[in-house]
Amino acid sequence: MIMMVPTAPIQLIALVLATGSLATSNTELSEGFGPTLGSARENGPQIFNAVHNAMREFGSALNHNGMSLFPGIIPEGVLLYHGRFTKEEPELFDWLAFEIEHAESFARGGWRYPPNRTLSIPLQDEQRPPIFAPKSGYLHVYQADRPLNVLYIDGTAAGKTDMGTVDTQDYLLAVNRSRDSWNDWQRAKGLCELAQEWNIDGFIRMEPGFEVIYCNFTDGLRPVSTYQQPDMDDLGRVNDSRIAMFEWVKAAAQRYNGIGSSRVVLDYSSMVSAFFYPLNLTNPDPKRPELPRLVDASDDEMRVVREHVANSMARSIASKNAPLDWQGVTDMITTRYAQRLPFISRSNSINVIRNEVNNLLNVYIDYSDTDDGLSSAQKRCAQFYLQPTRVRTPEDELIYAAIEATATTICTALFEVRRLVIEDTEIDETSAIDATRNIISDLMDTLRWPEWKECGPCQPDEVCFVAMWPFGDVEDHFNPSCRNFWSILGRHNYWKDPGRTPGHGPPPPPPPSLCENEQSCGEQEYLKNEEL
């Protein structure tokens, strides 16, 4: 195994100089502003989770304010889906879905803007009323006819909220602080202007399911089929809105642990994150300090980070080297500790705790060593899963530093527990158990791994339901649980007023009922904000 510890980060220095070229031309920025190993270490758990949750629905829903961007490729041959109310192909940019049910949700009747729309949902003061299309639309199936170069924006980046889900798109990539969070058409238009500048095909984002803002449907896609969906009164219609929504959520839930079938290959070695930088990421909402925001980062700082994204994207496209699988490293660490940490924290037996700690730490300890305090063992613990890695890029150095800092936090806590339950002969068992519980609880609060929110197996008619914009109540975010289709519809209070940004007044009246048996479908009409 090869380990390359970035003790002399020459490449990182070069990156700081490159990104700092913008900083030195602006007196409001500190000289040499750029990514630092100190910031990567300080934000280690956040960077660890960004890598660990990349292209994974569950962790990305919990950590919905993404701060990281990853160059990637959609390999040739991958199928993608688009729902719209006409059989014509999109003329410009538009949305593609990775899941059939996701696109089918947009191939039904509902409020639609005409092609020259500027907003993605109707607001009260909008001059041009939307079109209501009562008939069903069309499901378009496409296939990538070459590798597609994309930029993945992490978190719930397709969530149109004022909670921070679109910060990286508006504040960082667009340097635009005035855009309405629901103005996704203009957001996509601006992103596609960047795509043309950067010579990429589109952007991957997540809501219930992953989507692509694809910037030119005439380049890189092969049309496979275009089929009209059943009309409202057709027996082939899924006419129960609860079941249609449930199936969409189930399709998204199948991607809780990854997009599957290598449909997206991320270049972790070219990842760019706001967590790499000495930025103020404080959330102005004091009730949600765990959710980072970019509101206090200056426009000049954002331009430096955007330049880093552009350079990293260009290098990724030109590179012939396979990127390091940093997500695999985080997976090895989480599978080692994710189940054992809560087991230790909940145990009331000093013998069980002692045996679990020995089981976890003995691999790092040489009992013939006279090392006082086991400092060498703690260092081996922190670097154990980093041994197979070989750092090549400046971003590799930053990710290495973040994962090493996170592993150091884990190992420090476990060796402190070991000292309490094995080495300290004077402490009583009850005090040792209580102290252990506090240490591990604090550690888990720092790590915030999504594995600790998982529901476990659900019944066939249920899904592990986590809040995924625009679905989900407050309890679904903080305590996901198994729910059936009866109990999912209408749950969206976690996102406050879904579909609305404060200051724009109440939503418009719902369209005519689209469901049979006098069922109202108004609950789901706010979903039809774009075409997939």
XYZ file of C-alpha atoms in Angstrom:
532
model
C 0.000 0.000 0.000
C 1.197 3.495 -0.862
C 0.687 6.451 1.414
C 1.571 9.962 0.445
C 1.195 12.316 3.372
C 0.944 15.941 2.198
C 3.618 17.320 4.540
C 4.914 19.688 1.871
C 1.829 20.696 -0.145
C 3.575 22.156 -3.171
C 0.492 21.716 -5.374
C -1.713 23.417 -2.801
C 0.643 26.398 -2.674
C 0.343 26.663 -6.459
C -3.431 26.525 -6.187
C -3.467 29.274 -3.560
C -1.301 31.433 -5.812
C -3.604 30.778 -8.768
C -6.841 31.499 -6.917
C -5.186 34.353 -5.075
C -4.570 36.226 -8.312
C -8.102 37.588 -8.041
C -7.625 38.363 -4.376
C -4.479 40.418 -4.847
C -6.292 42.641 -7.331
C -8.895 43.562 -4.751
C -7.959 45.447 -1.605
C -11.006 44.146 0.274
C -9.661 40.580 0.147
C -6.732 39.491 2.255
C -3.614 38.858 0.215
C -3.354 35.276 -0.942
C -6.977 34.406 -0.104
C -7.527 30.807 -1.129
C -8.034 27.260 0.100
C -5.979 26.257 3.155
C -5.125 23.034 4.953
C -6.159 24.774 8.164
C -9.670 25.373 6.842
C -9.856 21.784 5.571
C -8.882 20.449 8.988
C -11.206 22.801 10.848
C -14.101 21.765 8.594
C -12.990 18.134 8.479
C -16.313 16.497 9.448
C -18.227 18.665 6.971
C -15.858 17.825 4.100
C -15.903 14.164 5.144
C -19.723 14.192 4.933
C -19.748 16.044 1.616
C -17.590 13.297 0.105
C -19.458 10.506 1.881
C -22.917 11.788 0.834
C -22.080 12.753 -2.754
C -24.744 11.420 -5.170
C -26.506 9.749 -2.229
C -30.065 10.879 -1.673
C -30.424 10.238 2.068
C -27.359 12.034 3.370
C -27.823 14.832 0.832
C -31.390 15.368 2.073
C -30.217 15.617 5.686
C -27.342 17.958 4.723
C -29.443 19.906 2.247
C -27.339 23.085 2.215
C -24.529 21.792 0.046
C -21.266 23.728 -0.104
C -19.310 21.521 -2.531
C -19.077 20.960 -6.271
C -17.724 17.899 -8.076
C -16.786 17.530 -11.750
C -18.205 14.307 -13.116
C -19.128 12.241 -16.139
C -22.370 10.567 -17.162
C -21.019 7.596 -19.138
C -22.074 6.834 -22.687
C -25.212 4.694 -22.821
C -26.899 5.937 -19.633
C -30.677 6.395 -19.971
C -32.229 9.706 -18.916
C -35.883 10.777 -18.788
C -37.791 13.967 -19.535
C -41.473 14.680 -18.900
C -43.270 17.523 -20.676
C -46.695 18.323 -22.080
C -45.617 18.231 -25.753
C -43.933 15.612 -27.899
C -41.449 18.135 -29.315
C -37.936 18.018 -27.944
C -36.694 20.984 -25.912
C -35.206 23.669 -28.103
C -32.729 25.000 -25.544
C -31.821 23.842 -22.060
C -34.197 21.801 -19.932
C -34.289 19.183 -17.201
C -33.568 15.440 -17.321
C -34.269 12.907 -14.585
C -32.378 9.748 -13.656
C -35.576 7.998 -12.476
C -38.650 7.194 -14.574
C -41.141 8.156 -11.849
C -39.453 11.534 -11.426
C -39.967 12.433 -15.082
C -43.470 10.925 -15.190
C -44.527 13.397 -12.494
C -43.914 16.181 -15.036
C -45.644 14.405 -17.939
C -49.086 15.136 -16.515
C -51.446 18.090 -16.859
C -50.865 21.175 -14.744
C -49.772 24.787 -14.728
C -47.070 25.486 -17.291
C -45.383 28.654 -18.460
C -45.107 29.347 -22.190
C -41.625 28.875 -23.722
C -40.575 32.496 -23.032
C -41.344 32.221 -19.330
C -39.093 33.878 -16.776
C -40.329 32.199 -13.617
C -40.896 28.536 -12.938
C -44.169 28.915 -10.992
C -46.930 31.506 -11.203
C -46.706 34.363 -8.693
C -49.579 36.710 -7.974
C -47.889 39.666 -9.609
C -46.727 37.744 -12.686
C -47.844 39.538 -15.867
C -48.002 36.466 -18.073
C -50.455 33.844 -16.759
C -49.341 30.228 -16.978
C -50.849 27.672 -19.319
C -53.072 24.974 -17.849
C -52.644 21.723 -19.782
C -55.479 19.383 -18.743
C -54.382 16.491 -20.923
C -51.475 14.249 -20.153
C -48.084 14.957 -21.597
C -45.259 12.880 -23.001
C -42.451 10.858 -21.495
C -39.227 11.332 -23.484
C -36.420 8.806 -23.074
C -32.857 9.731 -24.038
C -29.532 7.942 -24.036
C -26.120 9.534 -23.657
C -24.343 8.970 -26.980
C -20.976 10.027 -25.549
C -19.565 10.717 -22.077
C -21.309 13.830 -20.785
C -19.261 16.322 -18.761
C -21.242 17.653 -15.816
C -20.778 19.540 -12.574
C -22.522 18.011 -9.565
C -23.804 20.575 -7.039
C -24.225 18.754 -3.734
C -26.930 18.931 -1.080
C -30.545 19.449 -2.149
C -29.561 21.925 -4.832
C -32.855 21.587 -6.734
C -34.784 22.650 -3.633
C -36.265 26.095 -4.288
C -36.095 27.429 -0.725
C -34.777 30.429 1.166
C -33.048 28.093 3.638
C -29.717 27.944 1.767
C -30.296 25.121 -0.708
C -29.471 27.363 -3.689
C -26.615 29.355 -2.114
C -23.876 27.705 -4.171
C -25.783 28.371 -7.393
C -26.833 31.953 -6.698
C -24.113 33.380 -4.455
C -21.136 31.343 -5.683
C -21.656 30.398 -9.337
C -23.826 33.370 -10.348
C -22.673 35.906 -7.712
C -26.324 36.970 -7.623
C -27.882 37.914 -4.273
C -31.227 39.206 -5.553
C -32.646 36.184 -7.365
C -35.904 34.746 -6.076
C -35.327 31.200 -4.856
C -38.150 29.995 -7.128
C -36.753 31.618 -10.270
C -35.255 28.357 -11.481
C -35.601 29.150 -15.177
C -33.254 32.113 -14.918
C -31.012 30.114 -12.570
C -30.730 27.323 -15.155
C -30.209 29.846 -17.949
C -27.287 31.381 -16.057
C -25.806 27.991 -15.273
C -25.968 27.019 -18.938
C -24.152 30.215 -19.876
C -21.406 29.048 -17.523
C -21.581 25.589 -19.086
C -20.886 27.079 -22.504
C -17.950 29.026 -21.086
C -16.569 25.933 -19.331
C -17.332 23.536 -22.209
C -19.536 21.213 -20.161
C -22.955 19.687 -20.841
C -24.888 20.453 -17.692
C -25.324 20.341 -13.930
C -26.546 17.587 -11.618
C -28.785 18.564 -8.703
C -31.009 16.676 -6.253
C -34.616 16.878 -5.095
C -36.636 13.628 -4.693
C -34.350 12.006 -7.247
C -31.335 13.393 -9.087
C -31.783 15.594 -12.136
C -29.631 17.177 -14.829
C -29.979 20.712 -16.074
C -28.982 19.791 -19.620
C -27.883 22.730 -21.706
C -28.198 21.553 -25.335
C -30.520 18.666 -26.190
C -29.117 18.513 -29.722
C -25.628 17.568 -28.531
C -24.744 14.396 -26.636
C -28.201 12.811 -26.418
C -29.822 10.178 -28.617
C -33.643 10.182 -28.537
C -34.872 6.680 -27.702
C -38.641 7.125 -27.469
C -41.423 9.679 -26.974
C -44.670 8.188 -25.683
C -47.851 9.997 -24.737
C -49.010 9.274 -21.217
C -52.596 8.132 -20.493
C -55.358 10.744 -20.341
C -57.166 11.554 -17.107
C -60.067 9.186 -17.804
C -57.907 6.366 -19.187
C -57.801 3.146 -17.164
C -54.041 3.117 -17.669
C -53.752 6.296 -15.625
C -52.302 6.269 -12.111
C -55.209 8.408 -10.922
C -54.533 8.341 -7.194
C -52.190 11.225 -6.428
C -51.072 9.558 -3.187
C -49.814 6.493 -5.038
C -48.152 8.577 -7.770
C -46.314 10.633 -5.153
C -45.468 7.530 -3.130
C -43.929 5.830 -6.159
C -41.848 8.934 -6.878
C -40.603 8.951 -3.278
C -39.879 5.203 -3.458
C -37.867 5.712 -6.638
C -35.824 8.408 -4.884
C -35.405 6.155 -1.845
C -33.784 3.519 -4.056
C -30.940 6.051 -4.435
C -30.444 6.728 -0.738
C -27.067 5.000 -0.895
C -26.020 5.919 -4.424
C -27.213 6.628 -7.947
C -26.557 3.019 -8.976
C -25.024 1.225 -11.942
C -22.158 3.743 -12.226
C -24.524 6.167 -13.948
C -22.436 9.072 -12.663
C -18.673 8.972 -12.079
C -17.456 11.824 -9.874
C -13.936 13.219 -9.925
C -13.350 13.559 -6.190
C -9.772 14.651 -6.891
C -11.172 17.831 -8.474
C -13.789 18.603 -5.814
C -14.111 22.259 -4.796
C -15.751 23.185 -1.510
C -16.494 26.357 0.388
C -15.234 24.356 3.379
C -11.723 24.506 1.856
C -11.672 28.280 2.368
C -11.502 30.583 5.416
C -15.056 31.759 4.782
C -17.767 32.843 7.199
C -20.375 30.108 6.694
C -22.538 31.092 9.658
C -26.280 30.618 9.242
C -28.162 33.843 10.070
C -30.921 31.641 11.493
C -29.669 30.995 15.058
C -31.965 27.974 15.329
C -30.104 26.137 12.544
C -26.370 26.557 13.195
C -25.673 23.124 11.667
C -26.753 24.356 8.209
C -24.000 26.406 6.494
C -24.843 29.512 4.448
C -22.908 31.760 2.067
C -24.790 34.944 2.920
C -21.832 36.464 4.813
C -19.218 35.534 2.204
C -18.309 38.529 0.048
C -18.859 38.635 -3.715
C -15.103 38.897 -4.242
C -14.535 35.763 -2.167
C -17.185 33.969 -4.210
C -15.471 34.975 -7.443
C -12.222 33.423 -6.211
C -13.992 30.157 -5.381
C -15.794 30.191 -8.745
C -12.458 30.602 -10.526
C -11.239 27.570 -8.579
C -14.290 25.621 -9.829
C -13.592 26.654 -13.430
C -9.928 25.640 -13.234
C -10.731 22.380 -11.483
C -13.415 21.535 -14.054
C -11.028 22.198 -16.956
C -8.295 20.085 -15.383
C -10.740 17.248 -14.733
C -11.915 17.177 -18.353
C -8.324 17.170 -19.630
C -7.000 14.637 -17.113
C -6.178 11.080 -18.149
C -5.679 9.884 -14.560
C -8.356 8.029 -12.660
C -9.495 10.121 -9.675
C -8.956 8.883 -6.144
C -11.999 7.163 -4.688
C -12.256 9.342 -1.617
C -15.839 8.231 -1.064
C -14.531 4.688 -0.711
C -12.182 5.892 2.036
C -15.055 7.508 3.931
C -17.099 4.335 3.484
C -14.349 2.239 5.059
C -14.263 4.551 8.066
C -18.023 4.735 8.543
C -18.502 0.981 8.220
C -15.812 0.494 10.868
C -17.387 2.827 13.417
C -21.002 3.716 12.529
C -22.664 0.794 14.337
C -20.096 0.362 17.104
C -20.181 3.941 18.396
C -23.899 3.944 19.326
C -23.505 0.423 20.758
C -20.770 1.689 23.089
C -22.725 4.822 24.049
C -25.853 2.847 24.981
C -24.174 0.075 26.928
C -24.537 -0.100 30.706
C -21.863 -2.772 31.031
C -18.254 -1.792 31.666
C -17.187 -5.206 30.389
C -19.026 -4.718 27.090
C -17.530 -1.247 26.634
C -14.042 -2.537 27.441
C -14.332 -5.380 24.928
C -15.751 -3.146 22.190
C -12.993 -0.581 22.632
C -10.328 -3.294 22.603
C -11.880 -4.746 19.457
C -11.711 -1.362 17.726
C -8.273 -0.231 18.882
C -6.065 -3.325 19.246
C -5.233 -3.285 15.536
C -3.390 0.005 16.108
C -1.556 -0.963 19.334
C 1.753 -2.788 19.616
C 1.638 -4.211 23.145
C 5.417 -4.717 23.112
C 5.833 -0.968 22.676
C 6.663 1.158 25.718
C 5.144 4.265 24.139
C 3.722 6.287 27.017
C 0.205 7.481 26.296
C -0.061 5.365 23.114
C 0.565 8.447 20.955
C 2.016 6.346 18.126
C -1.027 4.079 18.221
C -3.339 7.082 18.037
C -1.470 8.366 14.986
C -1.696 4.935 13.337
C -5.424 4.939 14.092
C -5.926 8.333 12.431
C -4.002 7.404 9.275
C -4.994 3.748 8.958
C -7.594 4.068 6.169
C -5.589 6.744 4.377
C -2.700 4.374 3.712
C -3.917 3.214 0.258
C -4.304 6.772 -1.003
C -1.880 8.600 -3.251
C -2.342 12.350 -3.397
C -2.051 13.871 -6.892
C -4.013 17.110 -6.954
C -4.288 20.132 -4.645
C -7.860 19.058 -3.868
C -6.567 15.609 -2.878
C -4.355 17.313 -0.299
C -7.305 19.212 1.143
C -9.528 16.122 1.285
C -6.699 14.126 2.857
C -6.309 16.779 5.565
C -10.074 16.808 6.220
C -10.407 13.032 6.496
C -7.268 12.783 8.647
C -8.669 15.461 10.986
C -11.987 13.603 11.204
C -10.276 10.281 11.886
C -8.100 11.975 14.512
C -11.261 13.208 16.257
C -12.631 9.648 16.297
C -9.407 8.078 17.507
C -8.810 10.685 20.214
C -12.271 10.006 21.642
C -11.863 6.224 21.564
C -8.430 6.292 23.195
C -9.864 8.553 25.904
C -12.587 5.959 26.523
C -9.907 3.276 26.632
C -8.036 5.255 29.271
C -11.192 5.439 31.388
C -12.283 1.811 31.194
C -8.884 0.073 31.056
C -6.073 2.251 32.357
C -7.769 4.273 35.111
C -7.955 1.926 38.085
C -9.353 4.519 40.474
C -12.517 5.595 38.672
C -15.693 3.699 39.629
C -17.617 1.824 36.956
C -20.685 4.080 36.989
C -18.584 7.203 36.496
C -16.613 5.510 33.704
C -19.810 4.501 31.900
C -21.286 8.006 32.247
C -18.080 9.633 31.017
C -17.926 7.193 28.084
C -21.499 8.000 27.139
C -20.728 11.732 27.112
C -17.548 11.304 25.048
C -19.205 9.144 22.393
C -22.342 11.295 22.307
C -20.254 14.421 21.686
C -18.304 12.559 19.001
C -21.477 11.497 17.203
C -22.824 15.054 17.376
C -19.627 16.223 15.677
C -19.644 13.525 12.981
C -23.370 13.713 12.096
C -23.295 10.593 9.930
C -26.521 9.800 8.032
C -26.292 6.143 9.045
C -27.619 7.145 12.472
C -30.839 8.488 10.945
C -31.678 5.442 8.834
C -34.975 3.695 9.536
C -33.930 0.084 9.122
C -36.105 -2.304 7.068
C -39.607 -1.051 6.276
C -42.692 -3.035 5.242
C -43.331 -3.562 1.488
C -46.020 -0.849 1.505
C -43.732 1.635 3.287
C -40.678 3.730 2.589
C -38.060 5.202 4.916
C -39.257 8.781 4.561
C -36.816 11.660 4.999
C -37.711 15.244 4.131
C -36.754 15.765 0.472
C -37.844 19.087 -0.965
C -40.710 19.732 -1.396
C -41.902 16.755 0.655
C -41.552 16.193 4.376
C -42.496 17.580 7.768
C -40.094 18.755 10.467
C -40.084 15.347 12.139
C -39.215 13.697 8.795
C -35.972 15.673 8.684
C -34.895 15.125 12.258
C -36.347 11.622 12.707
C -36.992 9.810 9.415
C -39.372 6.866 9.768
C -41.179 4.197 7.772
C -44.375 5.601 6.205
C -46.959 4.282 3.752
C -48.646 6.206 0.956
C -51.587 7.166 3.164
C -49.372 9.149 5.499
C -46.997 10.916 3.061
C -49.310 13.196 1.073
C -49.550 16.697 2.476
C -46.368 16.482 4.544
C -44.221 19.503 3.693
C -44.052 21.854 6.695
C -40.285 21.359 7.107
C -39.863 23.554 4.049
C -42.111 26.233 5.593
C -44.291 27.377 2.680
C -43.156 25.167 -0.208
C -43.341 26.944 -3.496
C -43.346 30.394 -1.989
C -40.726 32.882 -0.982
C -41.787 35.321 1.762
C -42.942 38.638 0.342
C -44.694 37.312 -2.769
C -48.107 36.789 -1.233
C -50.220 33.624 -1.171
C -50.025 31.008 -3.925
C -52.541 31.136 -6.772
C -55.740 29.078 -6.629
C -55.199 25.411 -7.476
C -56.075 24.204 -10.985
C -59.182 22.102 -11.566
C -59.156 18.694 -9.916
C -57.221 16.149 -11.956
C -58.146 13.115 -9.860
C -61.168 10.864 -9.936
C -63.667 10.207 -7.130
C -63.681 13.910 -6.197
C -60.100 13.689 -4.941
C -58.331 17.019 -4.922
C -54.963 17.095 -6.606
C -54.250 20.686 -5.594
C -51.770 19.453 -2.974
C -49.299 18.370 -5.610
C -49.685 21.122 -8.191
C -46.900 23.196 -6.647
C -44.511 20.467 -7.778
C -45.009 21.295 -11.429
C -42.434 24.055 -11.535
C -40.283 22.711 -14.310
C -40.249 19.993 -16.935
C -38.244 16.847 -16.479
